[in-house]
Amino acid sequence: MKLLEENQSTDLENMVGLTRRGFISAGALCGAAMFLGGNLLSRSTIAASVSAASGTLLGFDSIPAATADSISLPPGYKSSVLISWGQPLHSDGPGFDASGKGSAEAQEVQFGDNNDGMSLFPMPGKPDRALMAINNEYTNYRYLFDHGKDPQSAEEVRKALASEGVSVIEVQHKDGKWQFVQDSKYNRRIHGNTPINLSGPAAGHDWLKTAADSTGKKVLGTFQNCANGKTPWGTYLTCEENFTDCFGSSDAEQKFDAGIKRYGAVVASKEINWHHHDPRFDLAKNPNELNRHGWVVEIDPFDPKSTPVKRTALGRFKHENAALAETKGGRAVVYMGDDERGEFIYKFISRDKINHNDPKANRDLLDHGTLYVARFDNGDGNPDRPKGKGEWIELTHGKNGLDAAAGFANQAEVLIHARLAASVVNATRMDRPEWIVVSPKDGQVYCTLTNNAKRGDDGQPVGGPNPRAKNQYGQILRWAENEGNASAMEFDWDLFVVAGNPTVHSGKPQGGSSNINAQNMFNSPDGLSFDQAGRLWIQTDGDSTNKGDFAGMGNNQMLCADPQSGEIRRFMVGPIGCEVTGISFAPDYKTLFIGIQHPGENGGSTFPEHLPDGKPRSSVMVITREDGGVIGA
């Protein structure tokens, strides 16, 4: 196949976009034949079935953009708060301290800050009870501390670490709504100082050993936890993203090697500044500590005493989320994006099959398998039915040039430096791959490419799935694995939507694809989720100034799309300064849980309590229909 050329570009006439027709559409007939990617009907059968389909998937009217410090929803919908930053997980814990003087010890038993990806785990045989695992990505110093500045002591670093990680809570459907169960035995925090195991091919490698851990198999903490995944065997995958921001060096003249440079660590740290007070984060003193982070961490929410595990076979990079699928042969597949400009999309296929009859038999399934990285061609340039092809390149030591001559002595080093390995095999540099999801209807895979101001520069050519230079709006990529099998090594791709502003850039690539209009425009798509009916939910984390290139877009929002027709409607708008992120549904799809992260990030918000001079608090919101119906229908 013809692969992406380094110097090719595209204009409005050949820009890869989306027509009203779907790419390789599929209907509900194939839903029973697969689990997220396996055992699909043939493409011709699917296409014929869909052509006869009728009905409207989106059962609400698009709402206007908004700039209020509140949640905006379609008529007939309402929202409430499930839990907010600082809420104690048990009744004997200290309450939220708005002064910023609360202790690290208190934060360790409170709901964490800046909640992001989350999953709901129904309790077997108890339809009114469930557990939720919720990421706490980072913290805002202006609100965490009374002085509003960087940490000034080791105790304040500990408090920051306690604000991040994961919160596991129980929820119960009671009095007609889902509520937080404060004193549940399942409630716990997994934070930046929690003991965690390292497993898989890289565990025990010299690059993972430190003075505190000579085995290279025990690490303290998980932090900068972005999005997530949920396994068929009932565990939670939390993804470590901007971990390098937490490290710096006390040696102002320290020279970093290629690995540290590629992962983005800098001497001065990036706003975090933990290294000034905790030597664990000082690269001059503990350079290997950096290699112990940037992994996917598996957590058992049903066992409060279990130790989380970092699964090194999935590779080390700035993980956004982990989307699970299953091959026709029954093996687990994990799709992952590396959220940084010019980085890559990955796929992991397990060596062994999923045991659906014994969940515990799968607990080490993600320690053995093969990691791949995606390479895309430049597409056919057809504006009516744009499409292209791609392939998965194996990242295994001794194959595809990944050997000692390229700087990799063994498989552990390929995984620890997955970014460098992906570059060696000439994978396609992408516009910040964020969330990836797999359609429950046809197994097609969707990935948000949120934006990339450097597209067209820095060895990042314009073309293929990255069609615009200086991409400030982003797009959503879609691909279908060959023969509908998640284990395939080749795939077909298209762009489901190219975001843009048609009111500011009418007739230009920055105006977006044909399914973007003045009523649904948005920028920087980030979170993604499918519901059972096949509606695609899109969350944004972009520019909310409502000015210039972003005029008319309002605050960050959540939209809903029909994958078959390409229609997109705005469903929700969040409060001032927030990111809308994290999504999960109740088992009956009559309740939607979404995350409101960092409201008032730069001031101007008192969400959700709206108290005089109150602090904004990141929160998990509960959205329902007033008539009790299915969300979005």
XYZ file of C-alpha atoms in Angstrom:
633
model
C 0.000 0.000 0.000
C 1.029 3.601 -0.489
C 2.044 5.040 2.866
C 2.129 8.636 4.080
C 4.790 10.666 2.279
C 6.779 13.109 4.382
C 6.133 16.155 2.185
C 2.583 15.626 0.952
C -0.118 18.162 1.851
C -3.793 18.738 1.193
C -6.208 21.594 0.575
C -9.963 22.046 0.907
C -10.665 20.086 -2.287
C -8.844 16.930 -1.189
C -9.123 17.341 2.592
C -10.150 14.122 4.248
C -13.629 14.811 5.653
C -16.997 13.132 6.057
C -20.060 13.054 3.884
C -23.504 12.446 5.344
C -23.092 8.797 4.478
C -21.219 6.622 6.940
C -17.805 5.107 6.320
C -18.440 1.388 6.654
C -21.752 1.663 8.503
C -23.306 -1.170 10.434
C -26.525 -1.683 12.307
C -27.804 -3.455 15.346
C -27.903 -6.812 13.546
C -24.222 -7.366 14.222
C -24.414 -6.357 17.886
C -25.157 -9.861 19.115
C -22.377 -11.338 16.983
C -19.439 -9.698 18.660
C -17.884 -8.251 21.779
C -16.358 -4.915 20.866
C -14.658 -5.974 17.669
C -14.842 -9.732 17.393
C -16.997 -12.061 15.266
C -18.489 -9.438 12.966
C -20.754 -10.007 10.012
C -19.220 -9.396 6.603
C -18.996 -5.788 5.426
C -21.355 -6.391 2.493
C -23.992 -7.914 4.763
C -23.690 -5.026 7.215
C -23.961 -2.390 4.496
C -27.069 -4.045 3.026
C -28.689 -4.256 6.461
C -28.039 -0.626 7.273
C -29.358 0.635 3.946
C -32.812 -0.537 4.970
C -32.649 0.946 8.450
C -34.846 3.854 9.493
C -35.550 5.958 12.557
C -33.867 8.779 14.425
C -31.078 7.886 16.816
C -30.832 11.352 18.402
C -34.026 12.091 20.329
C -33.319 15.641 21.464
C -32.823 19.025 19.837
C -29.372 20.583 19.716
C -28.961 23.259 22.383
C -27.165 26.572 21.808
C -23.638 27.314 22.956
C -23.466 28.917 26.398
C -21.071 30.856 28.604
C -22.888 30.591 31.954
C -21.355 29.145 35.121
C -23.778 26.232 35.104
C -24.818 23.044 33.329
C -26.959 23.588 30.220
C -29.088 20.674 28.958
C -31.932 20.074 26.500
C -35.501 20.614 27.756
C -36.663 17.664 29.832
C -33.228 16.888 31.311
C -31.808 17.707 34.737
C -28.485 17.383 36.544
C -27.283 16.978 40.117
C -23.954 16.475 41.869
C -22.869 12.945 42.778
C -19.562 13.836 44.472
C -17.111 16.741 44.498
C -13.430 17.274 45.220
C -12.680 17.120 48.942
C -15.770 15.152 49.986
C -14.787 12.574 52.637
C -15.212 8.955 51.572
C -16.218 7.981 55.105
C -18.227 9.887 57.673
C -15.360 9.946 60.170
C -13.119 11.713 57.653
C -12.504 15.468 57.631
C -14.792 17.542 55.449
C -13.758 19.792 52.586
C -11.715 22.784 53.787
C -12.301 25.730 51.470
C -9.509 27.688 53.163
C -6.842 25.549 51.494
C -5.255 24.766 54.861
C -6.395 21.154 54.963
C -3.716 18.518 55.479
C -2.301 15.863 53.177
C -3.649 13.254 55.563
C -7.147 14.651 55.086
C -6.874 14.681 51.293
C -5.823 11.026 51.301
C -9.296 10.046 52.571
C -11.255 12.549 50.484
C -12.448 12.437 46.884
C -9.545 13.557 44.688
C -9.271 16.666 42.561
C -9.907 17.201 38.825
C -11.821 14.001 38.127
C -11.432 12.637 34.589
C -12.113 9.178 33.111
C -14.377 6.827 35.048
C -16.126 3.461 34.826
C -19.150 1.997 36.563
C -19.094 -1.610 37.795
C -22.546 -3.047 38.650
C -22.578 -5.370 41.627
C -23.585 -8.894 40.578
C -27.130 -9.666 41.643
C -27.668 -6.174 43.051
C -29.149 -3.937 40.318
C -29.444 -0.969 42.651
C -25.765 -0.951 43.675
C -22.513 -0.370 41.792
C -18.931 0.739 42.229
C -17.328 3.616 40.364
C -13.616 4.015 39.733
C -12.843 7.648 38.922
C -9.533 9.191 37.870
C -8.197 12.297 39.603
C -5.825 13.710 37.027
C -4.067 16.654 38.644
C -4.655 19.528 41.057
C -4.996 23.309 40.913
C -2.595 25.004 43.303
C -4.602 28.238 43.310
C -7.352 26.310 45.113
C -5.472 23.462 46.829
C -3.290 25.711 49.001
C -4.205 28.806 50.984
C -1.277 30.686 49.379
C -2.354 29.633 45.869
C 1.218 28.937 44.723
C 3.467 25.940 44.037
C 4.099 23.541 46.941
C 6.319 25.158 49.540
C 7.211 22.074 51.589
C 7.381 18.277 51.556
C 4.001 18.201 53.317
C 2.444 20.251 50.532
C 3.927 17.938 47.903
C 2.347 15.056 49.779
C -0.982 16.882 49.703
C -0.679 17.413 45.953
C 0.130 13.727 45.480
C -2.898 12.842 47.611
C -5.136 14.926 45.337
C -4.301 12.788 42.298
C -4.682 9.143 41.345
C -7.991 7.282 41.555
C -11.046 7.370 43.812
C -13.142 4.204 44.162
C -16.646 4.762 45.527
C -19.889 2.879 45.913
C -23.114 4.298 44.506
C -26.663 3.197 45.148
C -29.963 3.825 43.371
C -32.157 5.093 46.167
C -35.197 7.371 46.330
C -35.328 7.476 42.555
C -31.719 8.474 41.882
C -28.124 7.291 42.070
C -26.302 8.518 45.190
C -22.839 8.251 46.730
C -22.627 5.725 49.604
C -20.293 7.490 51.993
C -19.344 4.691 54.393
C -19.074 1.811 51.947
C -16.305 -0.689 52.639
C -15.307 -0.347 48.983
C -14.534 3.376 49.172
C -10.813 4.054 48.937
C -8.134 6.308 47.461
C -5.230 5.189 45.306
C -2.893 8.190 45.088
C 0.644 9.357 44.471
C 2.063 7.554 47.513
C 0.129 4.272 47.278
C 2.300 1.123 46.903
C 1.881 -0.372 43.403
C 3.413 -3.403 41.703
C 5.185 -3.412 38.332
C 4.598 -6.471 36.158
C 5.196 -7.679 32.630
C 8.333 -7.703 30.442
C 9.868 -4.497 31.816
C 9.412 -5.297 35.503
C 12.771 -5.771 37.215
C 14.782 -4.134 34.441
C 17.735 -2.034 35.601
C 16.088 1.123 34.222
C 13.237 0.630 36.730
C 15.436 0.117 39.794
C 16.063 2.852 42.354
C 17.749 3.130 45.741
C 14.317 2.751 47.343
C 13.461 -0.311 45.216
C 16.370 -2.506 44.187
C 13.962 -5.016 42.593
C 12.460 -2.664 40.022
C 9.078 -4.208 40.784
C 7.637 -1.957 43.495
C 6.747 1.674 42.926
C 5.058 4.377 44.956
C 2.076 6.010 43.401
C 0.104 6.738 40.318
C -0.590 10.336 39.276
C -1.582 12.464 36.294
C -4.309 9.872 35.679
C -6.192 10.893 32.580
C -8.714 8.490 31.094
C -9.490 4.858 31.604
C -10.589 1.444 30.456
C -12.841 -1.295 31.787
C -11.925 -4.939 31.290
C -14.396 -7.780 30.622
C -13.097 -9.440 33.777
C -14.201 -6.594 36.032
C -11.077 -4.521 36.604
C -10.310 -0.860 35.980
C -7.479 0.476 33.845
C -6.221 3.931 34.785
C -3.825 5.692 32.419
C -0.851 7.807 33.467
C -0.538 10.756 31.109
C 1.550 13.886 31.797
C 3.805 12.190 34.336
C 6.963 13.952 33.148
C 5.514 17.293 34.286
C 6.064 16.109 37.857
C 9.838 15.786 37.504
C 12.664 18.329 37.476
C 16.326 18.530 38.381
C 18.310 20.222 41.128
C 21.228 20.311 38.671
C 20.574 23.273 36.408
C 23.240 22.003 33.991
C 22.015 18.405 33.805
C 21.969 16.957 30.295
C 19.192 14.486 29.601
C 19.525 11.415 27.402
C 17.353 10.825 24.330
C 14.727 8.916 26.291
C 14.160 11.618 28.896
C 14.109 14.289 26.205
C 11.580 12.405 24.086
C 9.213 12.050 27.011
C 9.373 15.778 27.685
C 10.952 16.194 31.112
C 12.732 19.511 31.713
C 15.147 20.690 34.374
C 12.808 23.335 35.749
C 9.747 21.019 35.859
C 6.473 22.071 34.243
C 4.563 24.035 36.902
C 4.535 21.080 39.329
C 7.855 21.660 41.148
C 7.665 18.614 43.397
C 11.390 17.970 42.951
C 12.296 20.945 45.149
C 10.862 19.202 48.221
C 10.737 15.472 47.390
C 13.955 13.905 46.019
C 11.935 11.130 44.387
C 11.084 13.618 41.639
C 14.610 15.033 41.279
C 16.163 13.613 38.117
C 19.630 14.544 39.329
C 19.155 12.182 42.279
C 16.708 9.578 40.970
C 16.740 9.494 37.156
C 15.190 6.018 36.992
C 12.097 7.117 38.895
C 10.809 8.704 35.689
C 10.755 5.284 33.975
C 8.475 3.903 36.663
C 5.614 6.102 35.508
C 3.737 6.505 32.237
C 2.047 3.105 32.346
C -1.454 1.639 32.375
C -2.407 0.591 35.912
C -4.896 -2.215 36.600
C -7.084 -1.936 39.711
C -9.601 -4.357 41.224
C -12.400 -2.112 42.546
C -14.097 -5.027 44.302
C -11.096 -5.785 46.532
C -10.200 -2.739 48.673
C -7.084 -4.511 49.950
C -5.687 -5.407 46.528
C -2.482 -3.847 45.220
C -2.763 -2.057 41.853
C -0.459 -3.270 39.069
C 1.344 -1.307 36.344
C 1.135 -3.453 33.183
C 4.375 -2.773 31.327
C 3.507 -4.943 28.310
C 1.156 -2.129 27.212
C 4.083 0.241 26.708
C 5.174 3.472 28.334
C 3.995 6.806 26.976
C 1.513 9.550 27.872
C -1.523 7.318 27.955
C -4.907 8.927 27.390
C -7.209 5.931 27.767
C -7.379 2.185 27.114
C -10.212 0.833 24.945
C -10.878 -2.896 25.202
C -11.955 -5.159 22.346
C -11.845 -8.883 21.620
C -10.500 -10.731 18.600
C -12.520 -13.373 16.781
C -10.233 -15.889 18.465
C -11.071 -14.566 21.928
C -7.917 -12.630 22.784
C -7.982 -9.215 24.469
C -7.145 -6.087 22.488
C -6.297 -2.715 24.026
C -6.296 0.422 21.840
C -4.307 3.373 23.238
C -3.366 6.903 22.232
C -0.295 8.893 23.261
C -1.563 12.410 23.977
C 1.154 14.694 22.748
C 1.678 16.514 19.475
C 3.196 14.233 16.876
C 2.857 11.015 18.886
C 1.234 7.699 18.024
C -1.704 5.300 18.219
C -1.032 1.828 19.627
C -2.723 -1.565 19.824
C -1.920 -4.425 22.204
C -3.082 -8.008 21.565
C -2.875 -10.498 24.409
C -1.099 -13.807 23.974
C -3.810 -15.746 25.753
C -7.583 -15.848 25.389
C -10.037 -14.181 27.751
C -11.603 -16.648 30.177
C -15.188 -15.389 30.422
C -16.128 -18.121 32.905
C -13.456 -17.312 35.475
C -12.672 -13.579 35.757
C -9.795 -14.143 38.150
C -8.021 -16.262 35.537
C -7.507 -13.074 33.494
C -5.713 -11.078 36.153
C -2.311 -11.395 34.423
C -3.664 -11.476 30.868
C -2.241 -8.038 30.073
C 1.297 -9.095 31.024
C 1.745 -11.220 27.911
C 1.153 -10.153 24.339
C 2.323 -7.969 21.482
C 2.354 -4.197 21.138
C 1.793 -2.555 17.739
C 1.817 1.023 16.456
C -0.257 2.470 13.600
C 0.911 3.723 10.224
C -1.606 5.528 7.984
C -1.518 6.277 4.247
C -2.398 9.666 2.792
C -5.946 8.758 1.797
C -7.680 8.927 -1.575
C -8.631 12.629 -1.385
C -12.253 11.871 -2.362
C -14.432 14.612 -0.780
C -17.626 12.530 -1.209
C -16.425 9.288 0.369
C -12.969 9.889 1.809
C -11.072 6.841 2.845
C -7.606 5.484 3.319
C -5.714 2.466 4.553
C -3.334 1.736 7.366
C -1.339 -1.013 8.999
C -0.134 -2.088 12.435
C 3.642 -2.375 12.906
C 4.926 -4.803 15.524
C 7.060 -3.399 18.337
C 8.980 -6.509 19.281
C 12.707 -6.636 19.958
C 14.562 -8.125 17.025
C 11.888 -7.176 14.496
C 11.436 -4.123 12.268
C 14.834 -2.712 13.164
C 14.291 -2.773 16.930
C 17.656 -4.166 17.922
C 20.834 -3.211 19.762
C 22.016 -1.096 16.841
C 18.874 1.037 17.258
C 19.422 1.332 21.014
C 17.237 -1.519 22.287
C 18.988 -4.353 24.074
C 15.802 -6.284 24.855
C 11.996 -6.092 24.885
C 11.932 -4.251 28.204
C 13.794 -1.338 26.631
C 11.417 -1.307 23.649
C 8.501 -0.930 26.069
C 10.139 1.607 28.392
C 11.012 3.735 25.368
C 7.949 2.892 23.269
C 7.978 6.353 21.678
C 11.509 5.866 20.374
C 10.628 2.409 19.100
C 7.566 3.736 17.255
C 9.755 6.335 15.568
C 12.228 3.687 14.437
C 9.461 1.798 12.593
C 8.210 5.022 10.966
C 4.760 5.130 12.546
C 2.506 8.074 11.657
C 2.818 11.121 13.896
C -0.676 12.175 14.910
C -2.541 15.302 16.075
C -2.541 14.374 19.771
C -4.398 11.047 19.998
C -6.709 11.186 22.983
C -9.678 8.924 23.781
C -10.309 5.800 21.732
C -13.613 3.877 21.780
C -14.963 0.819 19.988
C -18.495 0.767 18.605
C -20.722 -1.871 20.230
C -22.618 -2.130 16.934
C -19.959 -2.762 14.322
C -16.547 -2.833 16.018
C -15.287 0.293 14.264
C -12.792 2.260 16.323
C -12.960 6.031 16.910
C -10.145 8.260 18.166
C -10.169 11.952 19.014
C -7.225 13.878 17.543
C -7.706 16.924 19.675
C -5.460 19.581 18.037
C -1.881 20.213 16.960
C -0.452 23.711 16.576
C 2.760 22.165 15.154
C 1.143 20.244 12.310
C 3.084 21.171 9.194
C 6.276 21.792 11.184
C 8.722 19.715 13.182
C 8.629 16.718 10.834
C 4.848 16.475 10.989
C 3.579 16.661 7.391
C 0.032 17.675 6.527
C -2.024 14.855 5.022
C -3.973 11.675 5.637
C -5.789 11.665 8.981
C -4.000 14.911 9.908
C -5.307 17.138 7.082
C -4.737 20.703 8.334
C -1.676 22.756 9.203
C -1.668 24.575 12.553
C -4.673 22.489 13.567
C -6.461 24.413 16.322
C -9.797 22.564 16.140
C -9.086 18.828 15.941
C -10.886 15.893 14.315
C -12.234 12.424 15.045
C -10.580 9.536 13.250
C -12.367 6.258 12.546
C -11.061 2.933 11.309
C -12.389 -0.551 10.578
C -10.092 -3.522 11.032
C -9.891 -5.895 8.060
C -12.696 -8.477 8.090
C -14.013 -6.900 11.266
C -11.365 -8.644 13.343
C -9.541 -6.663 16.006
C -6.460 -8.853 15.465
C -6.075 -7.694 11.844
C -2.827 -6.072 10.778
C -4.462 -3.774 8.195
C -7.445 -1.440 8.368
C -9.500 1.137 6.455
C -9.851 4.620 7.903
C -11.807 7.837 7.453
C -12.413 11.031 9.411
C -15.808 10.936 11.093
C -15.740 14.692 11.675
C -13.298 17.530 11.156
C -14.084 20.138 13.807
C -14.037 23.808 12.916
C -15.784 27.149 12.934
C -17.852 27.656 9.744
C -19.031 31.085 10.882
C -15.467 32.429 11.092
C -13.857 30.314 8.354
C -16.625 29.730 5.821
C -15.395 27.799 2.786
C -11.981 27.092 4.307
C -10.529 23.920 5.853
C -10.783 25.597 9.271
C -14.563 25.659 8.807
C -14.725 21.917 9.368
C -16.388 19.028 7.548
C -19.898 19.000 6.111
C -21.503 17.792 9.334
C -20.299 20.875 11.242
C -22.560 23.930 11.296
C -23.222 27.032 13.381
C -25.490 25.029 15.724
C -23.074 22.242 16.650
C -19.542 23.605 16.161
C -16.868 22.764 18.708
C -13.112 22.510 19.125
C -10.653 20.057 20.674
C -12.674 16.836 20.925
C -11.347 14.785 23.825
C -13.571 12.306 25.683
C -15.547 9.695 23.745
C -18.082 7.033 24.645
C -20.701 4.838 23.030
C -23.990 3.962 24.646
C -25.774 0.659 24.061
C -27.863 2.050 21.199
C -24.756 3.139 19.311
C -24.894 6.883 19.979
C -21.401 8.413 20.049
C -20.884 10.937 22.874
C -18.176 13.574 22.328
C -16.658 15.732 25.079
C -14.417 18.752 24.577
C -11.383 20.241 26.284
C -10.574 23.275 24.206
C -10.535 27.025 23.944
C -13.573 28.492 25.700
C -12.757 32.177 25.243
C -15.657 32.472 22.782
C -13.543 34.895 20.752
C -11.607 35.014 17.483
C -11.248 31.564 15.929
C -13.472 30.233 18.712
C -16.251 32.819 18.540
C -19.661 31.279 19.070
C -18.374 28.038 20.585
C -18.959 28.990 24.229
C -17.813 26.875 27.158
C -16.605 23.301 26.770
C -19.406 20.911 25.958
C -20.668 17.421 25.261
C -22.238 16.501 21.938
C -23.941 13.382 20.632
C -23.531 11.906 17.153
C -25.206 9.368 14.921
C -22.301 7.339 13.477
C -24.374 6.211 10.489
C -25.609 9.602 9.273
C -22.816 11.745 10.693
C -25.316 14.077 12.373
C -24.028 15.794 15.525
C -26.089 17.663 18.117
C -24.953 19.618 21.155
C -26.344 17.952 24.294
C -24.667 19.737 27.201
C -22.546 22.797 27.978
C -20.410 22.962 31.112
C -19.623 25.856 33.491
C -16.950 28.512 33.098
C -13.365 27.336 32.604
C -14.136 23.626 32.823
C -13.226 20.603 30.748
C -16.086 18.173 30.187
C -14.522 14.748 30.648
C -15.284 11.298 31.928
C -18.467 9.451 31.080
C -20.328 6.378 32.257
C -23.883 5.076 32.113
C -26.100 3.260 34.579
C -26.957 -0.281 33.422
C -30.394 0.809 32.147
C -28.924 3.855 30.334
C -31.411 6.101 32.116
C -28.656 7.842 34.074
C -25.535 9.434 32.643
C -22.510 10.229 34.814
C -20.151 12.894 33.476
C -17.167 14.755 34.871
C -16.726 18.495 35.220
C -12.995 19.073 35.616
C -11.266 22.274 36.793
C -14.242 24.689 36.678
C -12.855 28.195 37.043
C -9.381 27.009 36.099
C -8.442 30.657 35.577
C -11.041 32.103 37.904
C -14.600 33.251 37.298
C -16.441 30.177 38.624
C -17.953 29.050 41.911
C -19.431 25.839 40.450
C -21.187 23.751 41.702
C -22.221 25.289 45.022
C -22.181 28.954 43.910
C -21.442 30.182 47.414
C -20.357 33.819 47.906
C -16.564 33.859 47.471
C -16.751 30.055 47.166
C -14.180 27.801 45.572
C -15.007 25.897 42.392
C -14.834 22.134 42.831
C -14.398 19.467 40.188
C -17.395 17.157 40.370
C -19.079 14.069 38.980
C -22.531 15.008 37.722
C -25.659 12.851 37.399
C -27.841 13.563 34.361
C -31.343 12.120 33.994
C -34.495 12.705 32.013
C -37.419 14.181 33.909
C -39.668 11.475 32.460
C -37.242 8.734 33.484
C -36.399 7.735 29.931
C -33.188 6.609 28.248
C -30.565 9.333 27.879
C -30.354 10.690 24.339
C -33.301 8.705 23.001
